C-alpha atoms as a PDB file:
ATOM      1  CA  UNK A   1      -8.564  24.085  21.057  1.00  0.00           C
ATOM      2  CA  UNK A   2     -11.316  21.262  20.534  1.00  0.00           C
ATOM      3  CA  UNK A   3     -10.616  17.521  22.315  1.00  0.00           C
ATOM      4  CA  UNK A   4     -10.571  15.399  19.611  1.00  0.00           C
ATOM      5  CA  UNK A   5     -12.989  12.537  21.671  1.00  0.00           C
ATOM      6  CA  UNK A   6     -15.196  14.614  23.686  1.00  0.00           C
ATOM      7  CA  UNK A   7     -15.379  17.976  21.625  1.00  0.00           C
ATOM      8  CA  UNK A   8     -15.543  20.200  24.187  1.00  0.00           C
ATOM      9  CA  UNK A   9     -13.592  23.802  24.134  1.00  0.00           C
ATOM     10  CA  UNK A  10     -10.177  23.349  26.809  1.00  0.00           C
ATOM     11  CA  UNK A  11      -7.630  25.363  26.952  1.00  0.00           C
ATOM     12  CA  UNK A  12      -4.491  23.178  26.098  1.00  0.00           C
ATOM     13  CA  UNK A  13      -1.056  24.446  26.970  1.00  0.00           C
ATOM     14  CA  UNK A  14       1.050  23.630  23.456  1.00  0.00           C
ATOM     15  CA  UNK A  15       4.447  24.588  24.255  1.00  0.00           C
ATOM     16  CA  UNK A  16       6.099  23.095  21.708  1.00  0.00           C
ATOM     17  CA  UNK A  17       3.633  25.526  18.989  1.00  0.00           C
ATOM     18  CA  UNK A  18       5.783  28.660  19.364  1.00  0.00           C
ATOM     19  CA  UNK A  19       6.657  30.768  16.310  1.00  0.00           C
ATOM     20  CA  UNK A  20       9.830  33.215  17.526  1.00  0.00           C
ATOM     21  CA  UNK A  21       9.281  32.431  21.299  1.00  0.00           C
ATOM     22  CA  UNK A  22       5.340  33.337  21.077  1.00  0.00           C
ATOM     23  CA  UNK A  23       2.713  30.863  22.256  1.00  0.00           C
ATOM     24  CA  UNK A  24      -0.737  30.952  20.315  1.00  0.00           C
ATOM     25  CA  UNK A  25      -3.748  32.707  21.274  1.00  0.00           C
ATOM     26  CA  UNK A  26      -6.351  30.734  23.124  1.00  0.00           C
ATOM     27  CA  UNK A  27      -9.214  31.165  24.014  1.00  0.00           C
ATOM     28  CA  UNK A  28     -12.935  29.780  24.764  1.00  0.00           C
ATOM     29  CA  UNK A  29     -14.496  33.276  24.455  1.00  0.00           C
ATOM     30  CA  UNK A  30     -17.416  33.333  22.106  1.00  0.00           C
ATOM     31  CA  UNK A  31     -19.260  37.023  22.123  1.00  0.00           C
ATOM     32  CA  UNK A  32     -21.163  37.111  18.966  1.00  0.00           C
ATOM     33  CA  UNK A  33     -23.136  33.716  19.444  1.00  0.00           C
ATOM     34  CA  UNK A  34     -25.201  32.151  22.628  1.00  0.00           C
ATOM     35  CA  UNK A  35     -26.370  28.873  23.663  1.00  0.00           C
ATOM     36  CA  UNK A  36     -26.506  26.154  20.646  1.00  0.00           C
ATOM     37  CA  UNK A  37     -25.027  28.814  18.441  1.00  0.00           C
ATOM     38  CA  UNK A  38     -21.845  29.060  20.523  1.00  0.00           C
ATOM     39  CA  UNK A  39     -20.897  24.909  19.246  1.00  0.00           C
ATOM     40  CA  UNK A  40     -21.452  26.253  15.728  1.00  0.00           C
ATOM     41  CA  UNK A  41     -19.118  29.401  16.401  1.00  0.00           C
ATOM     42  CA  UNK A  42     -16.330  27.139  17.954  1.00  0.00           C
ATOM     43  CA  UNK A  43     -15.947  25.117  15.185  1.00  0.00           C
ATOM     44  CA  UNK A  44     -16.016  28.051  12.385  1.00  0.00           C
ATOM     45  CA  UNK A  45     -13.280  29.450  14.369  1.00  0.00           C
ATOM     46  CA  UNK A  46     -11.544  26.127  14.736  1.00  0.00           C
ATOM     47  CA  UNK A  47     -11.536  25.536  11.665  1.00  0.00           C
ATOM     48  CA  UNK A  48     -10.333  28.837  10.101  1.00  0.00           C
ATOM     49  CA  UNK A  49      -7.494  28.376  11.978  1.00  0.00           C
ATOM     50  CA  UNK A  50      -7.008  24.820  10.580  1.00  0.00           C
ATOM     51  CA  UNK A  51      -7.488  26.176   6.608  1.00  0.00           C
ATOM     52  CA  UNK A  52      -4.477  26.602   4.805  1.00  0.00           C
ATOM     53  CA  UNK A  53      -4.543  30.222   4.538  1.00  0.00           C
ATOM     54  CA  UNK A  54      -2.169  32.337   2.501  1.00  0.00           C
ATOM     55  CA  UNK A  55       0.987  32.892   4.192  1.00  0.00           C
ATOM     56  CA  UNK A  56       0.279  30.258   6.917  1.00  0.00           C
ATOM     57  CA  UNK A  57       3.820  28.471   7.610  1.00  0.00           C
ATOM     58  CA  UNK A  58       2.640  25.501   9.885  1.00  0.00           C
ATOM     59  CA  UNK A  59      -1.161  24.220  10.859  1.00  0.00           C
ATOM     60  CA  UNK A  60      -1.716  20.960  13.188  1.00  0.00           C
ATOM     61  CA  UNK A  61      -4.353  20.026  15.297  1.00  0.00           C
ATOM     62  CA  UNK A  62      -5.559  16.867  17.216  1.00  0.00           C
ATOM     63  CA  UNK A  63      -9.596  17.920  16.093  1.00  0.00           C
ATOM     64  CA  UNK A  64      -9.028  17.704  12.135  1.00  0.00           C
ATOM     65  CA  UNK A  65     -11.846  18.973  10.689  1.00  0.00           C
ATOM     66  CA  UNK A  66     -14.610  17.558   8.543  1.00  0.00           C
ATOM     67  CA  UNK A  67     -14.351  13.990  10.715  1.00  0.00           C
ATOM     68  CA  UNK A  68     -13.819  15.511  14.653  1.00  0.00           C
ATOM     69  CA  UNK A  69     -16.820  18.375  13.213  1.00  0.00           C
ATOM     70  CA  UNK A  70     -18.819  18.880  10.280  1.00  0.00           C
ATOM     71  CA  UNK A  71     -17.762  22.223   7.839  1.00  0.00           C
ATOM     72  CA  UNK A  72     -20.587  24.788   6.267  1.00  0.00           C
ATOM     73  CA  UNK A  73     -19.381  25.233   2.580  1.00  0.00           C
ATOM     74  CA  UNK A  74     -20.311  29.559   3.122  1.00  0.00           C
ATOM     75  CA  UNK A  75     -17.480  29.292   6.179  1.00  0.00           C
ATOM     76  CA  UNK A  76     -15.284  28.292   2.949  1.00  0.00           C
ATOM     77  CA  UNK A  77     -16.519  30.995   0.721  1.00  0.00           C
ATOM     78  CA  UNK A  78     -16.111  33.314   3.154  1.00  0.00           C
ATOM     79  CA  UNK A  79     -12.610  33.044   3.654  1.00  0.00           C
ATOM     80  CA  UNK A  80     -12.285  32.810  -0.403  1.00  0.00           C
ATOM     81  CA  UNK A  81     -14.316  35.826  -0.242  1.00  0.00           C
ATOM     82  CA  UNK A  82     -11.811  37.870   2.188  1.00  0.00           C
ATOM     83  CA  UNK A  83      -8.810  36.107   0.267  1.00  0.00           C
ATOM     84  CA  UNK A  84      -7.689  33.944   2.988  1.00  0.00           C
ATOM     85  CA  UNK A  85      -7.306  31.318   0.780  1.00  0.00           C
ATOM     86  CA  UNK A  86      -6.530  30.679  -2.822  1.00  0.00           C
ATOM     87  CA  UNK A  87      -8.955  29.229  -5.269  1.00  0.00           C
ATOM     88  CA  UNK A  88      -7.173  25.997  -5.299  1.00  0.00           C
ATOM     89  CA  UNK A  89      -7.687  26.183  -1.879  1.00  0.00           C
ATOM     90  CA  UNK A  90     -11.508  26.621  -1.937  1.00  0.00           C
ATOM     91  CA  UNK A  91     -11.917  24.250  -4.575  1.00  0.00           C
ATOM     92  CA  UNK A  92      -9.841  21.361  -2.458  1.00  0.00           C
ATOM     93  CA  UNK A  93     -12.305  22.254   0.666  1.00  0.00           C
ATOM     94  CA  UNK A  94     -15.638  22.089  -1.272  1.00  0.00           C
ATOM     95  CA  UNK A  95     -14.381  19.018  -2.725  1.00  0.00           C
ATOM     96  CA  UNK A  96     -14.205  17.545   1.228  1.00  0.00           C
ATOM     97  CA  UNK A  97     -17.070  19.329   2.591  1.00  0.00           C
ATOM     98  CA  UNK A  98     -18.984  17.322   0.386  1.00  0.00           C
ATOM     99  CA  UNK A  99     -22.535  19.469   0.139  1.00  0.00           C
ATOM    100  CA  UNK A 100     -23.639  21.690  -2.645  1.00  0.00           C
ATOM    101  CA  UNK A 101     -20.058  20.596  -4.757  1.00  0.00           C
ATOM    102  CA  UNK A 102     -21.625  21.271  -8.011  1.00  0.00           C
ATOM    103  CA  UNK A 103     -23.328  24.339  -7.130  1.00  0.00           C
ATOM    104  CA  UNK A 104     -20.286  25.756  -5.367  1.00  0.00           C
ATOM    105  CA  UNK A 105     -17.695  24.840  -7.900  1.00  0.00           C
ATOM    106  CA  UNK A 106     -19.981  26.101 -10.578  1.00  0.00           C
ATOM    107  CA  UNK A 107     -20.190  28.931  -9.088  1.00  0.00           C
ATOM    108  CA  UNK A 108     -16.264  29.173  -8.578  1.00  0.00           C
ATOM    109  CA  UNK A 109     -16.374  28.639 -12.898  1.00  0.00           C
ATOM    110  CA  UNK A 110     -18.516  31.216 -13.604  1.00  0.00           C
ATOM    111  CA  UNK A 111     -16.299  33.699 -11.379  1.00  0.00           C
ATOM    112  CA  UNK A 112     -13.327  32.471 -12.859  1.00  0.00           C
ATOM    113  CA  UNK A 113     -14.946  32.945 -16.305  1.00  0.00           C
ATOM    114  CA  UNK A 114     -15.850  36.807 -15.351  1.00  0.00           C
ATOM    115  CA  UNK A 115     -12.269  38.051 -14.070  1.00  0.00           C
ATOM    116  CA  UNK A 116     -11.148  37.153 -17.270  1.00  0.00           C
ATOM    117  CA  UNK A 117     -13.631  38.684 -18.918  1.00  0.00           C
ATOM    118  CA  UNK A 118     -13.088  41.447 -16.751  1.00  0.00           C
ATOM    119  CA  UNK A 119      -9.207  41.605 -17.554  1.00  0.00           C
ATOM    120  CA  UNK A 120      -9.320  41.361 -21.086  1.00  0.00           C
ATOM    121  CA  UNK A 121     -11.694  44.537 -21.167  1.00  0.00           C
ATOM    122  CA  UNK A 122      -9.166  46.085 -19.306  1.00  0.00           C
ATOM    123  CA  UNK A 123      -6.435  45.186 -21.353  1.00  0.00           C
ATOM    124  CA  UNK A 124      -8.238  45.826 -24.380  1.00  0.00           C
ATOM    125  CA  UNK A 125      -8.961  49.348 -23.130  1.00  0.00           C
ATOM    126  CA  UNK A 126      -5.174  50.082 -22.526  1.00  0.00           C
ATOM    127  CA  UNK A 127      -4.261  48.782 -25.263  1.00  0.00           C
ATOM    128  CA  UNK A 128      -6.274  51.223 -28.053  1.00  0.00           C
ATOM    129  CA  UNK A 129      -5.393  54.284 -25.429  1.00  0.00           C
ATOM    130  CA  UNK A 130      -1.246  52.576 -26.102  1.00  0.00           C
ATOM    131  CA  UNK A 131      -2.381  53.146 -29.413  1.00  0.00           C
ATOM    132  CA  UNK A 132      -4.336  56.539 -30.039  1.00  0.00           C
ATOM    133  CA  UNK A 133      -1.146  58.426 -30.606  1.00  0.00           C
ATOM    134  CA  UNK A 134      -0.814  56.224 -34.019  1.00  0.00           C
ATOM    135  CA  UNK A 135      -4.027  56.666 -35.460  1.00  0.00           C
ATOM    136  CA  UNK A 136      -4.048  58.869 -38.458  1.00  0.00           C
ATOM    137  CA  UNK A 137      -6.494  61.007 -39.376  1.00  0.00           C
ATOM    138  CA  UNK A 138      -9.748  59.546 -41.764  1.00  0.00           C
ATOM    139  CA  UNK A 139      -9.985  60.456 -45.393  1.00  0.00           C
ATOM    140  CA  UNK A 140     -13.661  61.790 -46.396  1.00  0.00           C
ATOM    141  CA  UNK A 141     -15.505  59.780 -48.825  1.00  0.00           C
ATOM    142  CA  UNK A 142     -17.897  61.773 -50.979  1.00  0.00           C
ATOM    143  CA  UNK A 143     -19.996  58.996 -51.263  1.00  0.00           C
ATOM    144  CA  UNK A 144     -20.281  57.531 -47.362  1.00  0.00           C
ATOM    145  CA  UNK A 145     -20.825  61.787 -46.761  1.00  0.00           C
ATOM    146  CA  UNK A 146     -23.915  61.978 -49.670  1.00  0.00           C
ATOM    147  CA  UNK A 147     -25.180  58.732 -49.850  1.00  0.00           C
ATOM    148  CA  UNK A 148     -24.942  56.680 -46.746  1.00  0.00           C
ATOM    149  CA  UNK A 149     -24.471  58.389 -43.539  1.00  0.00           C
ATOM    150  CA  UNK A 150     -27.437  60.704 -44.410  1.00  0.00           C
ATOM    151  CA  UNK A 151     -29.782  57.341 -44.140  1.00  0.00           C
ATOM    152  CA  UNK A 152     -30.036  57.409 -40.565  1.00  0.00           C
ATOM    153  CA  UNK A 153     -30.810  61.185 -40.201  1.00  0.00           C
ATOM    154  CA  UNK A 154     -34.421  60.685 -41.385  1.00  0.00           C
ATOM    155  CA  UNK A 155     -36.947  57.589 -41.196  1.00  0.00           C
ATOM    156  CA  UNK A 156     -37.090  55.023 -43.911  1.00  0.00           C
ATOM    157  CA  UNK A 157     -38.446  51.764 -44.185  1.00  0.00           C
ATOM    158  CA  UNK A 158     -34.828  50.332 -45.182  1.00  0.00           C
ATOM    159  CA  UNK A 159     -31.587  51.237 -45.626  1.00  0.00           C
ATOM    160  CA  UNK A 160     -28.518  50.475 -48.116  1.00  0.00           C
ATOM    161  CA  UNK A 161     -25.637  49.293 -46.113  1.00  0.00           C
ATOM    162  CA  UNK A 162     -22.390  50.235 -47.249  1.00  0.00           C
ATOM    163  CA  UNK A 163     -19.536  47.842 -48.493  1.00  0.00           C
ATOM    164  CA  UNK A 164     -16.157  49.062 -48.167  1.00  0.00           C
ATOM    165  CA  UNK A 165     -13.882  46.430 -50.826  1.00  0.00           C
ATOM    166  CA  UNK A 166     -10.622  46.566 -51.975  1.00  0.00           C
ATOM    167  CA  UNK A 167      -6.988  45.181 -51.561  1.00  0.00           C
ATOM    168  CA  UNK A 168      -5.138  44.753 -47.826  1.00  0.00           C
ATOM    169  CA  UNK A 169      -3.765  46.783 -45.637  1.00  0.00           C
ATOM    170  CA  UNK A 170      -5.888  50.351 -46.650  1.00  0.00           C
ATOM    171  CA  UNK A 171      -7.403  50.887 -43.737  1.00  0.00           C
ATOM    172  CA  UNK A 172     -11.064  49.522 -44.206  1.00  0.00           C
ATOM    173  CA  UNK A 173     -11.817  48.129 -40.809  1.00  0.00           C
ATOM    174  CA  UNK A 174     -10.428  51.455 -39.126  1.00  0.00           C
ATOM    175  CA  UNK A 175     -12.152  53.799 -41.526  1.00  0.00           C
ATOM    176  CA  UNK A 176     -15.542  51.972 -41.158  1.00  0.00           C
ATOM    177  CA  UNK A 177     -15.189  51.828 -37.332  1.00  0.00           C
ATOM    178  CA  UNK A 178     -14.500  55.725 -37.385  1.00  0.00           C
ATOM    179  CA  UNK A 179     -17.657  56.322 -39.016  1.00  0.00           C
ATOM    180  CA  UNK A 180     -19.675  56.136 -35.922  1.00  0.00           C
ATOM    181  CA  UNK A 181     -17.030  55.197 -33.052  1.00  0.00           C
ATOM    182  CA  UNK A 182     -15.491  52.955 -31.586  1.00  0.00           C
ATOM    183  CA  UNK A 183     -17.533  52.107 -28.741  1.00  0.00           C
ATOM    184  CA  UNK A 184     -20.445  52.311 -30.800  1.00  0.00           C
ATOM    185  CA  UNK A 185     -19.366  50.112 -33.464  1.00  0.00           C
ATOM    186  CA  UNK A 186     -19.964  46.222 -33.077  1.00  0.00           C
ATOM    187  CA  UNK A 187     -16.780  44.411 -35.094  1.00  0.00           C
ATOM    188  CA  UNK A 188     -17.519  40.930 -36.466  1.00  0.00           C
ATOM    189  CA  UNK A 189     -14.930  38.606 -37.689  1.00  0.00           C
ATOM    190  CA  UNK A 190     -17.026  37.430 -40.411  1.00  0.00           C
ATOM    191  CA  UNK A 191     -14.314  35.157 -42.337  1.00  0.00           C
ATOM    192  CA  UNK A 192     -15.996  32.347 -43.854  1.00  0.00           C
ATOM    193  CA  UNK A 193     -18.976  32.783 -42.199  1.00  0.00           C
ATOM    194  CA  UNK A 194     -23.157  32.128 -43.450  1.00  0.00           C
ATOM    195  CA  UNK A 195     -24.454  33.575 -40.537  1.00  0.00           C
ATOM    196  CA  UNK A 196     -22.910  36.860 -38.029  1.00  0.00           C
ATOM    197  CA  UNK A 197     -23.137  36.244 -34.305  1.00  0.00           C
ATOM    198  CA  UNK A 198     -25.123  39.175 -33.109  1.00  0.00           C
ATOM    199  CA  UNK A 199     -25.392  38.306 -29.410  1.00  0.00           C
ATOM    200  CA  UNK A 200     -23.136  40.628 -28.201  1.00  0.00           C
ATOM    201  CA  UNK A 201     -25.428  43.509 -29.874  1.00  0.00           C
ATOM    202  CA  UNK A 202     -26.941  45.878 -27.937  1.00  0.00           C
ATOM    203  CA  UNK A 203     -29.394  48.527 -29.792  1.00  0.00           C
ATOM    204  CA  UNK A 204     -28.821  50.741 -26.572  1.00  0.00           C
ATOM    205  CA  UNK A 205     -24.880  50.955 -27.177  1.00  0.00           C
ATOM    206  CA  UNK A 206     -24.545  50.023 -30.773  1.00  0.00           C
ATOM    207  CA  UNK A 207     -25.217  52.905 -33.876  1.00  0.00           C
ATOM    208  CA  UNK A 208     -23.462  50.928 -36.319  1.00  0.00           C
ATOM    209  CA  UNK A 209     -22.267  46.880 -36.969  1.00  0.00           C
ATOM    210  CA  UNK A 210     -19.161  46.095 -39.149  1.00  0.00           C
ATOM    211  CA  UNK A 211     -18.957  42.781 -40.916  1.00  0.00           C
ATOM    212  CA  UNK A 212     -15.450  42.588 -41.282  1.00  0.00           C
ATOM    213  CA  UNK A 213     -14.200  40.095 -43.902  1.00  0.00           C
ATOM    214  CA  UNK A 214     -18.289  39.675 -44.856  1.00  0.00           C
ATOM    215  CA  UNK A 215     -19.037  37.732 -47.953  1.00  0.00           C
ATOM    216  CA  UNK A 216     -21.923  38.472 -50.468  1.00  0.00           C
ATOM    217  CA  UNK A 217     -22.656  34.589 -49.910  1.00  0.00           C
ATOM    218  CA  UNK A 218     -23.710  35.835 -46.133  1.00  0.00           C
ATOM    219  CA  UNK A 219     -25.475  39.078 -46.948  1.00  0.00           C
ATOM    220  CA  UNK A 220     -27.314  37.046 -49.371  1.00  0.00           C
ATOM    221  CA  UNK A 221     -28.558  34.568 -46.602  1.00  0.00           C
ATOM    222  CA  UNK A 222     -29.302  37.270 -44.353  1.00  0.00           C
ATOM    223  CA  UNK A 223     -31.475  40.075 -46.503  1.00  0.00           C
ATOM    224  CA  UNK A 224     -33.360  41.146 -43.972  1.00  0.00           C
ATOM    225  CA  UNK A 225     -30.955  41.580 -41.741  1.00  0.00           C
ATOM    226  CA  UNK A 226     -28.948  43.809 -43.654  1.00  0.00           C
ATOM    227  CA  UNK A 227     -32.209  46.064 -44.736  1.00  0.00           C
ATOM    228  CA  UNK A 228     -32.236  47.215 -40.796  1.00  0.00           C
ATOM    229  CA  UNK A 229     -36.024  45.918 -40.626  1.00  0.00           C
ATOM    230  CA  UNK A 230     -38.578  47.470 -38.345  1.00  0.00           C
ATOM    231  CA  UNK A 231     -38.884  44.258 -36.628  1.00  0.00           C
ATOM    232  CA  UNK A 232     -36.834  42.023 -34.956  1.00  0.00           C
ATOM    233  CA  UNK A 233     -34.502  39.560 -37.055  1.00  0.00           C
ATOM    234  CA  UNK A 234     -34.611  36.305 -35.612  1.00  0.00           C
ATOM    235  CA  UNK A 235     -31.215  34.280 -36.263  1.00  0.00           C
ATOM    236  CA  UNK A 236     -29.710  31.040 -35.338  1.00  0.00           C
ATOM    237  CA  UNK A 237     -31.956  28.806 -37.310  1.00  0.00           C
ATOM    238  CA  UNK A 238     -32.070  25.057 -36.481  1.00  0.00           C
ATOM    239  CA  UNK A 239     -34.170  22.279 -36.621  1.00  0.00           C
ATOM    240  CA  UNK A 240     -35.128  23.038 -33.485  1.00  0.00           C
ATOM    241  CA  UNK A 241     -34.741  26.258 -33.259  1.00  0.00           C
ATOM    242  CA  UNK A 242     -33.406  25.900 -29.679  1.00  0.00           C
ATOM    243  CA  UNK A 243     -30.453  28.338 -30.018  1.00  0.00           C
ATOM    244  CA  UNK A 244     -32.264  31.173 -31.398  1.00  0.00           C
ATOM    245  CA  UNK A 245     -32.184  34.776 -30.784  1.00  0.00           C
ATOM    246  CA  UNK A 246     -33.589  37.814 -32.097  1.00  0.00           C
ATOM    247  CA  UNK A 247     -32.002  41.570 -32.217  1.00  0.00           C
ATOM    248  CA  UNK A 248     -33.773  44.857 -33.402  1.00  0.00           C
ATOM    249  CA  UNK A 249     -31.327  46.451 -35.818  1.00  0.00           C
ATOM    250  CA  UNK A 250     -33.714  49.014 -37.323  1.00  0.00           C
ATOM    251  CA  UNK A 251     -31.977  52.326 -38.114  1.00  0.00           C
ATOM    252  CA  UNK A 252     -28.441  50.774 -36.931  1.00  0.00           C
ATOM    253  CA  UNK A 253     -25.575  50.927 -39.991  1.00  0.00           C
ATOM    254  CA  UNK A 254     -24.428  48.074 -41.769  1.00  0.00           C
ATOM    255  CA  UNK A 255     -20.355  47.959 -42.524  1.00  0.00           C
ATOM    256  CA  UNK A 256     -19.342  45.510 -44.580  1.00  0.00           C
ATOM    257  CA  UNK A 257     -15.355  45.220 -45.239  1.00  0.00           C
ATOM    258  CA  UNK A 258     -14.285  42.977 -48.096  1.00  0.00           C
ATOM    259  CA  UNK A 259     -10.790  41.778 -50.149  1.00  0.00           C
ATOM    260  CA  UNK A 260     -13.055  40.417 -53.076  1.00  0.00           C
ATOM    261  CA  UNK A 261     -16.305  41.462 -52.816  1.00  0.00           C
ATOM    262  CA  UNK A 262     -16.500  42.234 -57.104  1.00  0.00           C
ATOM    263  CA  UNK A 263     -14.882  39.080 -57.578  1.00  0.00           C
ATOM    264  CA  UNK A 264     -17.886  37.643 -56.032  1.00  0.00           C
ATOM    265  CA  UNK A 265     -20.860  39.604 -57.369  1.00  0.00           C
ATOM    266  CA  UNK A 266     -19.160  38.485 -60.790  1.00  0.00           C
ATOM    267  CA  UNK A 267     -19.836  34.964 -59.745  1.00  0.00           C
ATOM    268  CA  UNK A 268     -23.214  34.795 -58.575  1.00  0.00           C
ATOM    269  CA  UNK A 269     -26.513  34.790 -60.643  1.00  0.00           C
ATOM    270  CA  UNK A 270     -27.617  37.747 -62.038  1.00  0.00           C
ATOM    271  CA  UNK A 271     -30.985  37.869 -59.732  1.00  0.00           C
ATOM    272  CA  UNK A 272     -28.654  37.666 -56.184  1.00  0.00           C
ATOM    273  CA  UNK A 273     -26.414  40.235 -58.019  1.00  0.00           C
ATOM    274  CA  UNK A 274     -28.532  42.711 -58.836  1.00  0.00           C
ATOM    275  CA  UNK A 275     -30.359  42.672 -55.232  1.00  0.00           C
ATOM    276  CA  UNK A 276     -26.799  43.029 -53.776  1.00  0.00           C
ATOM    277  CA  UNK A 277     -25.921  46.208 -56.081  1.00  0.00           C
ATOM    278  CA  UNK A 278     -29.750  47.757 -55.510  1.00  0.00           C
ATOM    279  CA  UNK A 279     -29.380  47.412 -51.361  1.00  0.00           C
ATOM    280  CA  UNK A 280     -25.500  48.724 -50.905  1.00  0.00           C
ATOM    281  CA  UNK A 281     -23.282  51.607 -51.396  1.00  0.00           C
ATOM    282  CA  UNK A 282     -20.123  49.736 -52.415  1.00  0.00           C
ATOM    283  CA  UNK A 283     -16.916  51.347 -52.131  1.00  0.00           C
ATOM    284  CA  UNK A 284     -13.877  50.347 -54.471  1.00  0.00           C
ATOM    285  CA  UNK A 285     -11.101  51.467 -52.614  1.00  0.00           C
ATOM    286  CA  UNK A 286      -7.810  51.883 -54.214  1.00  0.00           C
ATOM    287  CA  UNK A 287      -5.987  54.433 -51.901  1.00  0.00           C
ATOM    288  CA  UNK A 288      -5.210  54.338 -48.581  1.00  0.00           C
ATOM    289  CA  UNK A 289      -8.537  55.386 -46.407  1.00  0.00           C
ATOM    290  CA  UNK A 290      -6.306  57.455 -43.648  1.00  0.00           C
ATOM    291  CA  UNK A 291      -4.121  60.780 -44.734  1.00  0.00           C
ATOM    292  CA  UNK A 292      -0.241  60.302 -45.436  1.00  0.00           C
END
């Protein structure tokens, strides 16, 4: 134990701190430090017992710490670190140690913000092998097997991308992501939106994008994109262009699912709808796209 006036490490019979007739274990013993380093070990130790650690029933002491001796914020991740203590915990602490708060809680954020991105992979991985045993078996499309798989097989300056359209509940999005995989298919929720958010594409993992719910306003604003250019597509436009980003897309397909993608072609200008019909393979689907 530490005096609480002079701070200096005495052994202090406590008799009344006894847990099931056991007295704690003291002592003033300090092997892995020497000379000035010893005060600094003392008061690490003193204070990890003073910590409300998990499963701790009672803590009291006449040195409290942070007034009787000052507290490094690493002693605190440390014990986070070897789950000693809860989060609530370490965030409570930083908050009193009063150095580096911003950094440390920040930092306490951003691993907060990757367990859960961690988890929901996880979960997302159990959940499509939960449901492998339902998947049925693809039809084959004459057309996606002559006209549009083919494509990436051989160079070319650009590509058609292929539009799968056609009522609910067919089995677009499944079909298109079975063309080249799962994990090698990037799915976009692309309802009601002018521009896709390709920042979670990586050319290294990803053979094919689907646009699911895409509308011919969006392909329209995005031509290049959708020809799979040699060069990078830059995106995010502003009038500062501070959010933008660019991805290299050439020979990667271009999925595009659709509820009323004829409905729109027959509403735009002849010019925008005979680009659209020149640069995609569209699909009308009027079957289911999975054997029964």
């Amino acid at each position: 134990m530490t005096h609480c006036f002079h701070r200096q490490t005495v052994t202090l019979p406590k008799p009344s701190l006894l847990f099931r007739g056991a007295v704690p274990h003291q002592s003033v013993e300090c092997k892995q430090a020497r000379g000035k380093a010893c005060r600094k070990a003392y008061d690490q130790g003193h204070y990890y017992l003073q910590v409300p650690k998990i499963g701790s029933i009672h803590l009291t002491t006449t040195a409290p710490a942070f007034t009787t001796f000052p507290i490094a914020p690493d002693w605190i991740t440390n014990l986070w670190q070897a789950c000693k203590i809860t989060e609530q915990v370490a965030e409570k602490e930083y908050l009193r140690c009063k150095k580096h708060v911003k950094a440390y809680l920040d930092n306490m954020k951003f691993h907060a913000q990757c367990m859960q991105t961690e988890a929901v992979a996880a979960r997302k991985a159990q959940a499509l092998l939960d449901l492998q045993p339902l998947m049925k078996t693809a039809v084959v499309l004459e057309q996606v097997q002559r006209d549009f798989l083919p494509q990436f097989a051989r160079p070319m300056f650009r590509r058609s991308f292929l539009v799968l359209t056609g009522p609910t509940r067919l089995g677009k999005t499944i079909y298109a992501r079975s063309l080249f995989g799962h994990r090698q298919t990037l799915e976009l929720n692309c309802c009601g939106v002018s521009q896709p958010d390709l920042r979670g594409f990586n050319p290294l993992v990803h053979r094919a994008i689907l646009y699911d719910e895409g509308s011919a306003d969006m392909v329209l604003r995005n031509r290049r994109l959708f020809q799979g250019s040699t060069e990078e597509v830059t995106l995010a436009h502003s009038g500062t262009n501070l959010f933008t980003y660019s991805v290299y897309v050439y020979n990667v397909a271009m999925i595009l699912t659709s509820n009323s993608w004829l409905r729109e072609l027959e509403e735009l200008q002849s010019e925008e709808r005979e680009w659209l019909e020149g640069n995609s393979i569209c699909i009308d689907c009027k079957q289911p796209l999975y054997e029964t």
